Short mmCIF file of C-alpha atoms and ligand atoms in Angstrom, two decimals:
data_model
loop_
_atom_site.label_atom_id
_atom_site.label_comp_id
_atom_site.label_asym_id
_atom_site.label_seq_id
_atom_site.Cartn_x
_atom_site.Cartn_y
_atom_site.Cartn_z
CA UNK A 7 -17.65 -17.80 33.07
CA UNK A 8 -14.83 -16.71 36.08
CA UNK A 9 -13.04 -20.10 36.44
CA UNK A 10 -10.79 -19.08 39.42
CA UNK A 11 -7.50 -21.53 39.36
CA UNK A 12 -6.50 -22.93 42.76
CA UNK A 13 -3.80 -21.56 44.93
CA UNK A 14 -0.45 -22.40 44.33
CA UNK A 15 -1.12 -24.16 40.73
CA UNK A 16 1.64 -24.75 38.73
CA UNK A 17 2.67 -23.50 35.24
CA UNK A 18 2.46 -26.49 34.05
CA UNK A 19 -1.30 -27.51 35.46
CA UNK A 20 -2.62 -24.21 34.62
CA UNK A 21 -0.86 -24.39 30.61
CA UNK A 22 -2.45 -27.61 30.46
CA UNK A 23 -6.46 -26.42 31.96
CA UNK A 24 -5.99 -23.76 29.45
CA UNK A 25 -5.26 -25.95 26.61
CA UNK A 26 -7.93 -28.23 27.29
CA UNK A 27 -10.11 -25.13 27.57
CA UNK A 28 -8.98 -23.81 23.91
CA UNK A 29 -9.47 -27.12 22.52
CA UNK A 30 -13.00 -27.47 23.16
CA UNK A 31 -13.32 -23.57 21.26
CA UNK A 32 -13.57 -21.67 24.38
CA UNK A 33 -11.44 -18.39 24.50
CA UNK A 34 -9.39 -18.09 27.24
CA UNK A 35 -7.71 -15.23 28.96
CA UNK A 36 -5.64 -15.47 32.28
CA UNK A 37 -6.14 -12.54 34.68
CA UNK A 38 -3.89 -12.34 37.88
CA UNK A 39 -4.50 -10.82 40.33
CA UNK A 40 -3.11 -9.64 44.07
CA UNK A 41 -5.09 -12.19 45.57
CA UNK A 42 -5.95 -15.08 42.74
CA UNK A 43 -5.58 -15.84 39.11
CA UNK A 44 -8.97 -16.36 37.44
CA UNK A 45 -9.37 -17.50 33.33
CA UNK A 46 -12.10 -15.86 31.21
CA UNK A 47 -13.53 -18.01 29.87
CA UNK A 48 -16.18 -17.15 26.67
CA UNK A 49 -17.71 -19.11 23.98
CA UNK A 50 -20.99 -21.37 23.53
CA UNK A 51 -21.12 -23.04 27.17
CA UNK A 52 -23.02 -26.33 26.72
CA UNK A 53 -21.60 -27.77 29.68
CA UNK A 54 -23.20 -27.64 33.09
CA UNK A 55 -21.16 -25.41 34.83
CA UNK A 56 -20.16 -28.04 37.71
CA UNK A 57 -18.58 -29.70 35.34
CA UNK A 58 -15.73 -27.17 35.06
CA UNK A 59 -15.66 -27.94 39.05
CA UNK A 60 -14.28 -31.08 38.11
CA UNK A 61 -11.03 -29.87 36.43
CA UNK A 62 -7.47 -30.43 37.74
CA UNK A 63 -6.37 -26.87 39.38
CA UNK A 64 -9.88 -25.20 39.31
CA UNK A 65 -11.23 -23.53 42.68
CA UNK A 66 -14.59 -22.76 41.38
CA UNK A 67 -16.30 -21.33 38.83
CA UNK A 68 -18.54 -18.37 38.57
CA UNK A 69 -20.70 -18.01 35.90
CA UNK A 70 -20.74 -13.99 34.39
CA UNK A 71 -24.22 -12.45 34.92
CA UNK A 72 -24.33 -10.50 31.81
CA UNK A 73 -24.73 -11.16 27.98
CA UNK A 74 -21.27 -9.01 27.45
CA UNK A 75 -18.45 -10.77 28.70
CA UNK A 76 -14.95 -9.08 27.71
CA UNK A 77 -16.06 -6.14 28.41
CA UNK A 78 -17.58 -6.79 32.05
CA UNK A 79 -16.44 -5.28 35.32
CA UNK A 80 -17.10 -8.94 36.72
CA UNK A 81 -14.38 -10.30 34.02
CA UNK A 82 -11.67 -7.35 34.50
CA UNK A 83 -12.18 -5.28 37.65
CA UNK A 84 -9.56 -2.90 37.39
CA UNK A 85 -9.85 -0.69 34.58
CA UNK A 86 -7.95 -0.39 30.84
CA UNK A 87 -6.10 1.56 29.99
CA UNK A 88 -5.69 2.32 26.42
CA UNK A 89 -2.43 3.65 25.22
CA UNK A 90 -1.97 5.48 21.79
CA UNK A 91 1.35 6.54 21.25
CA UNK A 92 2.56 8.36 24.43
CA UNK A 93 -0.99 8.77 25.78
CA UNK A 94 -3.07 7.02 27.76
CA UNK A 95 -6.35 7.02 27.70
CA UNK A 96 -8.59 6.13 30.75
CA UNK A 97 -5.34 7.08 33.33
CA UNK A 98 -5.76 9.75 35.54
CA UNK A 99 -5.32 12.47 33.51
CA UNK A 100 -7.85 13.51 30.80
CA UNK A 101 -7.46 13.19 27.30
CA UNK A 102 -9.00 15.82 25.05
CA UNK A 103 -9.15 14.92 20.74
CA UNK A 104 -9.39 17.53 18.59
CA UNK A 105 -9.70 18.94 15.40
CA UNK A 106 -12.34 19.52 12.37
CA UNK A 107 -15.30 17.19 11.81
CA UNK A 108 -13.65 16.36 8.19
CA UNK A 109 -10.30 16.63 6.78
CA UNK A 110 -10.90 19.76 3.80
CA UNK A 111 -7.49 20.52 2.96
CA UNK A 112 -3.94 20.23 4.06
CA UNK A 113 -3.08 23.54 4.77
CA UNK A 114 -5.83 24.57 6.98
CA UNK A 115 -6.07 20.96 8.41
CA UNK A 116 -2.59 21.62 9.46
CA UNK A 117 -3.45 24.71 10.79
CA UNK A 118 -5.97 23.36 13.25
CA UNK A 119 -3.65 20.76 14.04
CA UNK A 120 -0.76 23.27 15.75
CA UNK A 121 -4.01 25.05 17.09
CA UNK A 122 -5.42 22.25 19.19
CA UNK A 123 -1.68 20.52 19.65
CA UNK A 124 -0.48 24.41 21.40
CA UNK A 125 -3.51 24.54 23.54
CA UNK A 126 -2.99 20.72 25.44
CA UNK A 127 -4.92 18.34 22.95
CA UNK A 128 -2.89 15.09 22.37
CA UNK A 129 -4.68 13.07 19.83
CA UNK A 130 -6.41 14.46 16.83
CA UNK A 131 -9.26 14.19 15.19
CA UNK A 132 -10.25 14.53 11.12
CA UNK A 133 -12.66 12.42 9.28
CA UNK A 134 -11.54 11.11 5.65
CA UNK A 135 -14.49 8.92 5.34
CA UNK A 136 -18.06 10.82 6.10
CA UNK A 137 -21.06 8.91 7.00
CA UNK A 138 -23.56 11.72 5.52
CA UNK A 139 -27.48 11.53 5.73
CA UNK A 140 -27.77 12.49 1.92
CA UNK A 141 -25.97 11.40 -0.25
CA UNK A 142 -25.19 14.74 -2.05
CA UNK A 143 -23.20 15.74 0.75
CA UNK A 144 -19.33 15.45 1.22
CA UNK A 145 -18.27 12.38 1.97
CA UNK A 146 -14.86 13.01 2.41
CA UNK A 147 -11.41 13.26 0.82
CA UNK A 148 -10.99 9.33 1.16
CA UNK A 149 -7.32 8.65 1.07
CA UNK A 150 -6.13 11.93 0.20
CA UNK A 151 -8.19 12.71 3.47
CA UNK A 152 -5.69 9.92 5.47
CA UNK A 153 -2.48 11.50 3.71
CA UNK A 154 -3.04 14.63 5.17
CA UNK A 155 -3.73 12.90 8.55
CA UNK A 156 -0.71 11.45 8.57
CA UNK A 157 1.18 14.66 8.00
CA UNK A 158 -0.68 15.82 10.98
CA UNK A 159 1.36 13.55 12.41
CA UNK A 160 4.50 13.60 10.97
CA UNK A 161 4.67 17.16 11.85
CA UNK A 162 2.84 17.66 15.43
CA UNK A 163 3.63 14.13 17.06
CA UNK A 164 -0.44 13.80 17.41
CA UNK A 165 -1.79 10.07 17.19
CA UNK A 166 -4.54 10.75 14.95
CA UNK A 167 -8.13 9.65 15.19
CA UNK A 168 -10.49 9.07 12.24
CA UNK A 169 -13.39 7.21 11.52
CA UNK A 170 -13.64 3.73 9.36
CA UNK A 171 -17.21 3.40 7.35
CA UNK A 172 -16.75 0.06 5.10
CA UNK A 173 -14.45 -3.64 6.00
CA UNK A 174 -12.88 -2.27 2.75
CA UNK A 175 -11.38 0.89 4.16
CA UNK A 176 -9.18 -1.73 6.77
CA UNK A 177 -5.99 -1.65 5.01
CA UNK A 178 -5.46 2.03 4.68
CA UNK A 179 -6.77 2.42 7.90
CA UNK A 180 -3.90 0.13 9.16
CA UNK A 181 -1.26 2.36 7.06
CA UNK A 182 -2.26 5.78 8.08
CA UNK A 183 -3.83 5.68 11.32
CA UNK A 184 -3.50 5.72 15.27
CA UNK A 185 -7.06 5.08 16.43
CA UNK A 186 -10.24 3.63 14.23
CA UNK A 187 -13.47 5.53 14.93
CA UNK A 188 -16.70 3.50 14.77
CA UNK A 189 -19.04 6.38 14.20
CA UNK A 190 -22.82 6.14 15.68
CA UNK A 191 -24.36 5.22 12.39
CA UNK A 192 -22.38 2.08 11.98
CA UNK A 193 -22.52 0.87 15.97
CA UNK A 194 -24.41 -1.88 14.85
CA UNK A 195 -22.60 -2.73 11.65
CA UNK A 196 -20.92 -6.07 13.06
CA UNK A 197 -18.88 -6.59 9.74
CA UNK A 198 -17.56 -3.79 10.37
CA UNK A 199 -16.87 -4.25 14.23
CA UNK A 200 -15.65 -7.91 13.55
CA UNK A 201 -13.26 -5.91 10.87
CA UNK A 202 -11.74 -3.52 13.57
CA UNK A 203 -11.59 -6.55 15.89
CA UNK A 204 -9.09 -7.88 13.76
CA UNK A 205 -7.04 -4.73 12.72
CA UNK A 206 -5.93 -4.38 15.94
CA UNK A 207 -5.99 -0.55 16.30
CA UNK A 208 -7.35 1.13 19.02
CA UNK A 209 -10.80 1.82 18.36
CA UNK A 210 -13.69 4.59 19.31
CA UNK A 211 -16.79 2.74 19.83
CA UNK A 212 -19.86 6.05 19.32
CA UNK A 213 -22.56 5.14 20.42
CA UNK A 214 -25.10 4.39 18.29
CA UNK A 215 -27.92 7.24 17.63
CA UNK A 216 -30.54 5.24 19.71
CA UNK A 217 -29.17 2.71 21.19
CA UNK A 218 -29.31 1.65 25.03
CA UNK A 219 -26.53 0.98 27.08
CA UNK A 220 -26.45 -2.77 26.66
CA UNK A 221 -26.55 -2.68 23.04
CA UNK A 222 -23.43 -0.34 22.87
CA UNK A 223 -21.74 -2.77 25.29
CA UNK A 224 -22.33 -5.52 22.95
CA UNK A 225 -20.94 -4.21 20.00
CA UNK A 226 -17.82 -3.67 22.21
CA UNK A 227 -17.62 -7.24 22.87
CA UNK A 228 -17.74 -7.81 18.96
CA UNK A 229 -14.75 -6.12 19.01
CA UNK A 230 -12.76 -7.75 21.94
CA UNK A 231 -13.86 -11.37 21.01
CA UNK A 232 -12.05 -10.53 17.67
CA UNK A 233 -8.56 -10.08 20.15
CA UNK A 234 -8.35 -6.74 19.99
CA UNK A 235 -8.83 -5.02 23.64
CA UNK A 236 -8.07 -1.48 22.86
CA UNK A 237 -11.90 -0.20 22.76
CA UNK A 238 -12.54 3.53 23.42
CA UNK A 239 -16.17 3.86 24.72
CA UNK A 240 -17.31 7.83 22.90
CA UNK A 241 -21.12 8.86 24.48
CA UNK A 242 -21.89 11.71 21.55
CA UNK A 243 -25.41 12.03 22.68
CA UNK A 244 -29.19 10.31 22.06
CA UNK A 245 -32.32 10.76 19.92
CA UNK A 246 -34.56 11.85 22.54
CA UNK A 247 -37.95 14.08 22.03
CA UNK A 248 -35.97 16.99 22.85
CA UNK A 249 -35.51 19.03 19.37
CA UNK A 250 -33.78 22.36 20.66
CA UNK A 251 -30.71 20.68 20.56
CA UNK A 252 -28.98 17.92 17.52
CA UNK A 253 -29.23 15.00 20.56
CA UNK A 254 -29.25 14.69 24.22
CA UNK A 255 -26.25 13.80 25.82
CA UNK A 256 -27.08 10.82 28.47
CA UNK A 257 -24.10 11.63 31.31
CA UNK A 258 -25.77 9.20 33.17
CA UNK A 259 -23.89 6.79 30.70
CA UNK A 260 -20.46 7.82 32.08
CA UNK A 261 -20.82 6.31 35.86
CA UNK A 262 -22.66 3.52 34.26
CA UNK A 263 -20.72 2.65 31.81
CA UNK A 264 -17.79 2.62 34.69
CA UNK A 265 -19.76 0.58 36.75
CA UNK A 266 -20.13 -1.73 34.41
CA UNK A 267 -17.43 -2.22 31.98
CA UNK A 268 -13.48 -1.57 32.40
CA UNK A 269 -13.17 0.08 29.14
CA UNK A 270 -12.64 3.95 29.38
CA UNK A 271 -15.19 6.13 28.31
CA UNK A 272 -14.75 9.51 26.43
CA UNK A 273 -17.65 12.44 25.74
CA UNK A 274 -18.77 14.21 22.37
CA UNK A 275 -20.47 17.12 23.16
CA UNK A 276 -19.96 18.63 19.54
CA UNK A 277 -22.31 15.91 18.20
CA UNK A 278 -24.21 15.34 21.55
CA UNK A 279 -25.69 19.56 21.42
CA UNK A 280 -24.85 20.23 17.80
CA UNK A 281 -24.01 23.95 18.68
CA UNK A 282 -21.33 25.30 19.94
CA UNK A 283 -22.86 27.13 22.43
CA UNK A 284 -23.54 24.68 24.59
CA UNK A 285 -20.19 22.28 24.14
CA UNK A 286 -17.98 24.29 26.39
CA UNK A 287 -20.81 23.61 29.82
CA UNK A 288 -21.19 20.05 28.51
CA UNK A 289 -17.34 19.46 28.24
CA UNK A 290 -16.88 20.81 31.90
CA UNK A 291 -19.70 18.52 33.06
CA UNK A 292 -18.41 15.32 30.96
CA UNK A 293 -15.04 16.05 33.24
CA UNK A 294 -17.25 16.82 36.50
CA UNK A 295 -19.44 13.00 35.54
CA UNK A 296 -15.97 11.19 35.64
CA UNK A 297 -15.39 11.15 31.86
CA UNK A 298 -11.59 9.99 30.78
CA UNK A 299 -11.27 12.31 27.60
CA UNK A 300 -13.18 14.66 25.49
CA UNK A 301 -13.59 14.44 21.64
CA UNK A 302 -13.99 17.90 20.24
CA UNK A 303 -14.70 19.68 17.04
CA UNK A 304 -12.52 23.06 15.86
CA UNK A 305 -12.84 25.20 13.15
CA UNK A 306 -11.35 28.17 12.34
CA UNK A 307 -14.01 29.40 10.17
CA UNK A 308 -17.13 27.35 11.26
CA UNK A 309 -19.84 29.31 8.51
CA UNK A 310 -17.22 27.66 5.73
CA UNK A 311 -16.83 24.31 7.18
CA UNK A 312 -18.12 21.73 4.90
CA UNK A 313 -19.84 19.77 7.73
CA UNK A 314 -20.58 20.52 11.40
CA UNK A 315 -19.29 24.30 11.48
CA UNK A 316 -22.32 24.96 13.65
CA UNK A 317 -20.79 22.57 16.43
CA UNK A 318 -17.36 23.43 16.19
CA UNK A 319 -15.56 25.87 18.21
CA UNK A 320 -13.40 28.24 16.95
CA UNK A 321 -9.71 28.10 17.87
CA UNK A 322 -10.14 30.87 20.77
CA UNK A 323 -12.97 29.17 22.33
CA UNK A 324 -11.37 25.95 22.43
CA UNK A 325 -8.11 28.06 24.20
CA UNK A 326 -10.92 28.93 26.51
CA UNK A 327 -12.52 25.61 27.38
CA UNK A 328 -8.68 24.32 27.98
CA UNK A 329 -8.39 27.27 30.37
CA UNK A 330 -11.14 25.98 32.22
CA UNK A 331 -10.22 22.28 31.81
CA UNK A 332 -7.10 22.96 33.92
CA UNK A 333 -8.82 24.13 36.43
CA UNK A 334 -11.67 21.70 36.65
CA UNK A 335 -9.61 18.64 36.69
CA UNK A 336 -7.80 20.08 39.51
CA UNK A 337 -11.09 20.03 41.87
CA UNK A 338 -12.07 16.56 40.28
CA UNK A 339 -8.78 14.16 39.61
CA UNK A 340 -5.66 13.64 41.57
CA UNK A 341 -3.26 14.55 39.29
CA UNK A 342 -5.13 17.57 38.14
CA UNK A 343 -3.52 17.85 34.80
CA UNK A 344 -4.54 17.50 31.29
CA UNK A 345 -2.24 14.32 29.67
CA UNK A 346 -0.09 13.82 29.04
C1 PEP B 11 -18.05 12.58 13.74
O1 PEP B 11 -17.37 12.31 14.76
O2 PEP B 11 -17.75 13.48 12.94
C2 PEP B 11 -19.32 11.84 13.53
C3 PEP B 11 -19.84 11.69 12.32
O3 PEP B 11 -19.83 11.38 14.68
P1 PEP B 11 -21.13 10.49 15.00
O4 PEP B 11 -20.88 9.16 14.40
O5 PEP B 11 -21.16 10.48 16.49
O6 PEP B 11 -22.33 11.20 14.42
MN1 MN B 12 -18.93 15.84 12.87
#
């Protein structure tokens, strides 16, 4: 619930609503605004809500319509913005992540790295850990995987961005990196959400392979209720009937997702087509749909990658799509630049 504090409360009254608010378990976060200061207020209401009426310094109280709280519009109407590092994600400039779908090896890791970093990306991307439908795939370099992440880093000044599959990988997620991916596979995996609550990292939320709106929203609020507010909303496409392409990429989300939520949200379209045809129109239309960032995957040599070569553009093509970046943010944001 909204409990909106009267006018011209004092410190003292308000410390003392909020204390009496924590000690009965609910979690309590002060919003001011130009007009009012409200408190969120979340947990197990048992109370009838005229109750809270009652309270020294309360207004009123509005109760918040839908089953995700922290997250909600109603809760936080003016939007997040996430900072990693220097950039900003969910600003008004676009952010575009790039890199391979896995970390292979340092040198050509690195190589990508000044690649993406020359052409205007500011955060990349590399995964260490691979969620892989068989299990005689690669899964990843593991911690070797993270040490050449954090080179990336060392060298370029990129925040880098790789995905977290087990509560077990939280400690050497803390050490090497700048934002925790939740890949779609593990959406639903509220260990693991609870986990990255607590980290404290920014996190990428995918969204899960068929899961609606609502439910992606939710596992979002598993990871605010743990404290941690830095949630990156990543639409990387749907299972839908349609088999021409890997999934379906709902841009619908994007505006919806706004409407709904003040957390930023970013597009996939390597995952969401699966070929790298068709990632370059997506990208433009993620930017034209109101999308704050892009998540991308590059390859030099896509036939050799070791995972998702098919989807990933090769270092010219991603030149190209930055080319065309420029210009489209011009026509469709203020600033008309790519961050930072
Ligand atoms: C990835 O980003 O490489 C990945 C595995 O993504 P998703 O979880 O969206 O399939
Ligand atoms: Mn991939």
């Amino acid at each position: 619930m909204i409990v909106v504090l009267k006018k011209g409360i004092s410190e003292e009254e308000s410390e003392r609503l909020k204390e009496l608010l924590r000690s009965e378990n609910y979690m309590v976060k002060e919003i001011q605004g130009v007009e009012e200061t409200v408190l969120g207020v979340v947990g197990t209401i048992r109370k009838d809500f005229r109750h809270f009426e009652t309270l020294p310094g309360v207004a009123k109280v509005i109760p918040i319509s839908k089953p995700y709280k922290l997250v909600s519009r109603e809760l936080h109407p003016e939007p997040s913005v996430i900072q990693v590092g220097d950039v900003a994600i969910g600003g008004d400039r676009l952010v575009v992540i790039a890199g391979p779908c896995a970390v292979e090896e340092r040198k050509r890791t690195m190589e990508i790295a000044r690649w993406v970093r020359r052409c205007g990306a500011v955060l990349f991307r590399g995964g260490a850990f691979k969620p892989r439908t068989s299990p005689y795939s690669f899964q990843g370099l593991g911690e070797e995987g993270l040490r050449i992440l954090a080179e990336v880093r060392e060298e370029t000044g990129l925040g880098v961005v790789t995905e977290m599959t087990s509560p077990s990988q939280a400690d050497l997620m803390v050490k090497y990196v700048d934002v925790v991916q939740i890949g779609a596979r593990n959406m639903q995996n509220f260990e693991l959400l609870k986990c990255v609550g607590r980290i404290g990292k920014p996190v990428l939320l995918k969204r899960g392979l068929s899961a609606t709106i609502e439910e992606w929203l939710m596992s979002a609020e598993y990871i605010l209720s743990e404290g941690n507010e830095r949630v990156i909303l990543c639409e990387r496409g749907i299972r839908t009937f349609e088999r021409h392409t890997r999934n379906t990429l709902d841009l619908t989300a994007v505006p919806v997702v706004k409407e709904l939520t003040h957390l930023p949200v970013i597009i996939d379209p390597s995952h969401a087509s699966g070929h790298w045809k068709y990632v370059i129109p997506l990208a433009k239309a993620a930017v034209a749909v109101g999308a704050d960032g892009l998540l991308v995957e590059v390859h030099p040599e896509p036939e050799k990658a070791i995972s998702d070569g098919l989807q990933s553009l090769k270092p010219e093509k991603f030149y190209q799509l930055m080319e065309d970046l420029t210009f489209l943010e011009r026509a469709v944001r203020k600033e008309g630049r790519i961050a930072p």
